[in-house]
GROMACS .gro file of C-alpha atoms in nm:
model
  160
    1MET     CA    1  -1.210   7.749  -0.071
    2ALA     CA    2  -0.923   7.956   0.038
    3ARG     CA    3  -1.048   7.997   0.393
    4ILE     CA    4  -1.089   7.622   0.426
    5GLY     CA    5  -0.744   7.558   0.315
    6ILE     CA    6  -0.618   7.828   0.552
    7LEU     CA    7  -0.794   7.677   0.841
    8LEU     CA    8  -0.687   7.326   0.767
    9VAL     CA    9  -0.309   7.433   0.777
   10ILE     CA   10  -0.392   7.632   1.089
   11GLY     CA   11  -0.631   7.412   1.300
   12VAL     CA   12  -0.472   7.088   1.184
   13ILE     CA   13  -0.104   7.104   1.035
   14LEU     CA   14   0.066   7.377   1.268
   15PRO     CA   15  -0.055   7.164   1.584
   16ILE     CA   16   0.102   6.856   1.434
   17ILE     CA   17   0.424   7.024   1.336
   18ALA     CA   18   0.425   7.188   1.700
   19VAL     CA   19   0.393   6.834   1.871
   20SER     CA   20   0.639   6.678   1.664
   21MET     CA   21   0.893   6.936   1.740
   22TYR     CA   22   0.833   6.909   2.087
   23LEU     CA   23   0.867   6.531   2.081
   24ILE     CA   24   1.197   6.564   1.896
   25ILE     CA   25   1.361   6.801   2.122
   26GLU     CA   26   1.250   6.604   2.429
   27ASN     CA   27   1.384   6.303   2.325
   28ASP     CA   28   1.712   6.449   2.185
   29VAL     CA   29   2.017   6.272   2.305
   30ASN     CA   30   2.342   6.441   2.403
   31ILE     CA   31   2.618   6.199   2.334
   32ILE     CA   32   2.942   6.278   2.543
   33ARG     CA   33   3.263   6.096   2.423
   34VAL     CA   34   3.575   6.036   2.644
   35THR     CA   35   3.852   5.798   2.716
   36SER     CA   36   3.915   5.540   2.981
   37SER     CA   37   4.058   5.758   3.255
   38ASP     CA   38   3.841   6.044   3.210
   39ALA     CA   39   3.530   6.118   3.434
   40VAL     CA   40   3.190   6.171   3.281
   41THR     CA   41   2.858   6.317   3.445
   42ILE     CA   42   2.539   6.140   3.348
   43GLY     CA   43   2.259   6.288   3.542
   44PRO     CA   44   2.357   6.300   3.912
   45VAL     CA   45   2.644   6.042   3.894
   46GLU     CA   46   2.994   6.100   3.787
   47TYR     CA   47   3.169   5.780   3.610
   48THR     CA   48   3.506   5.675   3.540
   49VAL     CA   49   3.501   5.340   3.340
   50ALA     CA   50   3.838   5.151   3.261
   51PHE     CA   51   3.929   4.815   3.136
   52ASP     CA   52   4.003   4.576   3.401
   53GLU     CA   53   4.068   4.236   3.275
   54THR     CA   54   3.926   3.933   3.081
   55HIS     CA   55   3.812   3.613   3.247
   56ASN     CA   56   3.620   3.316   3.193
   57GLY     CA   57   3.364   3.325   3.429
   58ASP     CA   58   3.325   3.079   3.713
   59LYS     CA   59   3.147   2.741   3.763
   60ASP     CA   60   2.805   2.890   3.775
   61THR     CA   61   2.840   3.146   3.484
   62MET     CA   62   3.064   3.051   3.193
   63PRO     CA   63   3.079   3.306   2.895
   64GLU     CA   64   3.007   3.197   2.538
   65ASN     CA   65   3.338   3.395   2.437
   66THR     CA   66   3.530   3.585   2.689
   67PHE     CA   67   3.437   3.823   2.973
   68LEU     CA   68   3.586   4.153   2.907
   69GLN     CA   69   3.554   4.302   3.263
   70VAL     CA   70   3.540   4.666   3.321
   71LYS     CA   71   3.579   4.893   3.647
   72ILE     CA   72   3.333   5.127   3.745
   73THR     CA   73   3.380   5.418   3.976
   74ALA     CA   74   3.051   5.596   4.037
   75LYS     CA   75   3.034   5.920   4.258
   76ASN     CA   76   2.692   6.071   4.336
   77ILE     CA   77   2.732   6.442   4.291
   78SER     CA   78   2.388   6.532   4.394
   79ASN     CA   79   2.213   6.608   4.729
   80SER     CA   80   1.978   6.335   4.742
   81GLU     CA   81   2.029   5.947   4.708
   82THR     CA   82   2.047   5.776   4.363
   83VAL     CA   83   2.055   5.430   4.197
   84ILE     CA   84   2.303   5.279   3.964
   85SER     CA   85   2.275   4.954   3.780
   86GLY     CA   86   2.465   4.721   3.568
   87GLY     CA   87   2.183   4.776   3.327
   88GLN     CA   88   2.313   5.115   3.234
   89PHE     CA   89   2.634   4.972   3.072
   90TYR     CA   90   2.663   4.795   2.742
   91ILE     CA   91   2.900   4.770   2.448
   92ILE     CA   92   2.816   4.769   2.071
   93LYS     CA   93   3.040   4.576   1.832
   94ASP     CA   94   2.969   4.503   1.460
   95ASN     CA   95   2.614   4.617   1.500
   96LYS     CA   96   2.540   4.398   1.809
   97ARG     CA   97   2.477   4.511   2.142
   98TYR     CA   98   2.648   4.317   2.440
   99ASN     CA   99   2.474   4.372   2.776
  100ALA     CA  100   2.660   4.349   3.108
  101VAL     CA  101   2.637   3.981   3.229
  102TYR     CA  102   2.553   3.952   3.618
  103GLY     CA  103   2.715   3.718   3.834
  104GLU     CA  104   2.876   3.664   4.165
  105PHE     CA  105   3.231   3.668   4.042
  106SER     CA  106   3.355   3.875   4.301
  107SER     CA  107   3.216   4.113   4.622
  108LYS     CA  108   3.271   4.393   4.382
  109ASP     CA  109   3.006   4.306   4.093
  110LEU     CA  110   2.769   4.574   4.001
  111GLY     CA  111   2.402   4.492   4.043
  112ARG     CA  112   2.169   4.776   4.153
  113GLU     CA  113   2.311   5.005   4.403
  114LEU     CA  114   2.191   5.305   4.619
  115LEU     CA  115   2.449   5.543   4.616
  116ALA     CA  116   2.433   5.824   4.888
  117PRO     CA  117   2.489   6.185   4.821
  118GLY     CA  118   2.855   6.278   4.797
  119LYS     CA  119   2.956   5.905   4.817
  120ALA     CA  120   3.147   5.708   4.584
  121LEU     CA  121   3.182   5.321   4.516
  122GLU     CA  122   3.408   5.098   4.292
  123LYS     CA  123   3.225   4.802   4.129
  124THR     CA  124   3.308   4.586   3.829
  125THR     CA  125   3.081   4.446   3.552
  126GLN     CA  126   3.155   4.224   3.254
  127PHE     CA  127   3.037   4.170   2.890
  128ASP     CA  128   3.036   3.831   2.704
  129ILE     CA  129   3.201   3.922   2.380
  130ALA     CA  130   3.479   3.795   2.149
  131PHE     CA  131   3.779   3.984   2.284
  132ASP     CA  132   4.042   4.088   2.059
  133GLU     CA  133   4.378   4.275   2.200
  134GLN     CA  134   4.391   4.479   1.881
  135GLU     CA  135   4.022   4.611   1.869
  136THR     CA  136   3.892   4.922   2.008
  137TYR     CA  137   3.612   4.873   2.269
  138GLU     CA  138   3.368   5.117   2.389
  139VAL     CA  139   3.138   5.121   2.682
  140ILE     CA  140   2.823   5.284   2.667
  141ILE     CA  141   2.648   5.456   2.953
  142LYS     CA  142   2.262   5.514   2.970
  143PRO     CA  143   2.122   5.710   3.226
  144LEU     CA  144   1.837   5.515   3.440
  145LYS     CA  145   1.479   5.649   3.405
  146GLU     CA  146   1.519   5.847   3.761
  147HIS     CA  147   1.805   6.052   3.622
  148PRO     CA  148   1.699   6.389   3.495
  149THR     CA  149   1.949   6.385   3.196
  150ARG     CA  150   1.936   6.311   2.798
  151ASP     CA  151   2.337   6.257   2.835
  152THR     CA  152   2.480   5.939   2.706
  153ALA     CA  153   2.840   5.853   2.752
  154ILE     CA  154   3.076   5.655   2.527
  155VAL     CA  155   3.364   5.551   2.702
  156CYS     CA  156   3.680   5.412   2.490
  157ILE     CA  157   3.818   5.144   2.714
  158THR     CA  158   4.102   4.990   2.488
  159ASN     CA  159   4.286   5.131   2.190
  160CYS     CA  160   4.159   5.465   2.184
   0.00000   0.00000   0.00000
């Protein structure tokens, strides 16, 4: 009877533990916290994110609240082309996620951009959020699936 117990532990339980540990390590996220003027590297791209302005949209896209616009500088630090997207950026406030809002507010609006090796670009994106000048706002940058990293950045953009 003891041999069956030992075989059960070795044959079933230990592989389950090993697979569980592998999945935990593989999906572990590394959080990097920076302030607005600091650069942060997520995968092959170095980002600088800063508060730009608030605005009320245009005739085609009006916010429910106010558009909080951020300026994003992205530089490809790898040796191959890479992609950046407005979908990488969001704000969490009061346990609610605010995704970037796409529009044609200016020629600098970030959509999905191909970034050549060593090149940088400056874009903007905005979030429809009830903006309060006294509050702290943090933009979260997640890597795209194509980016070989588990890093995620939290960039404080106001009242840090």
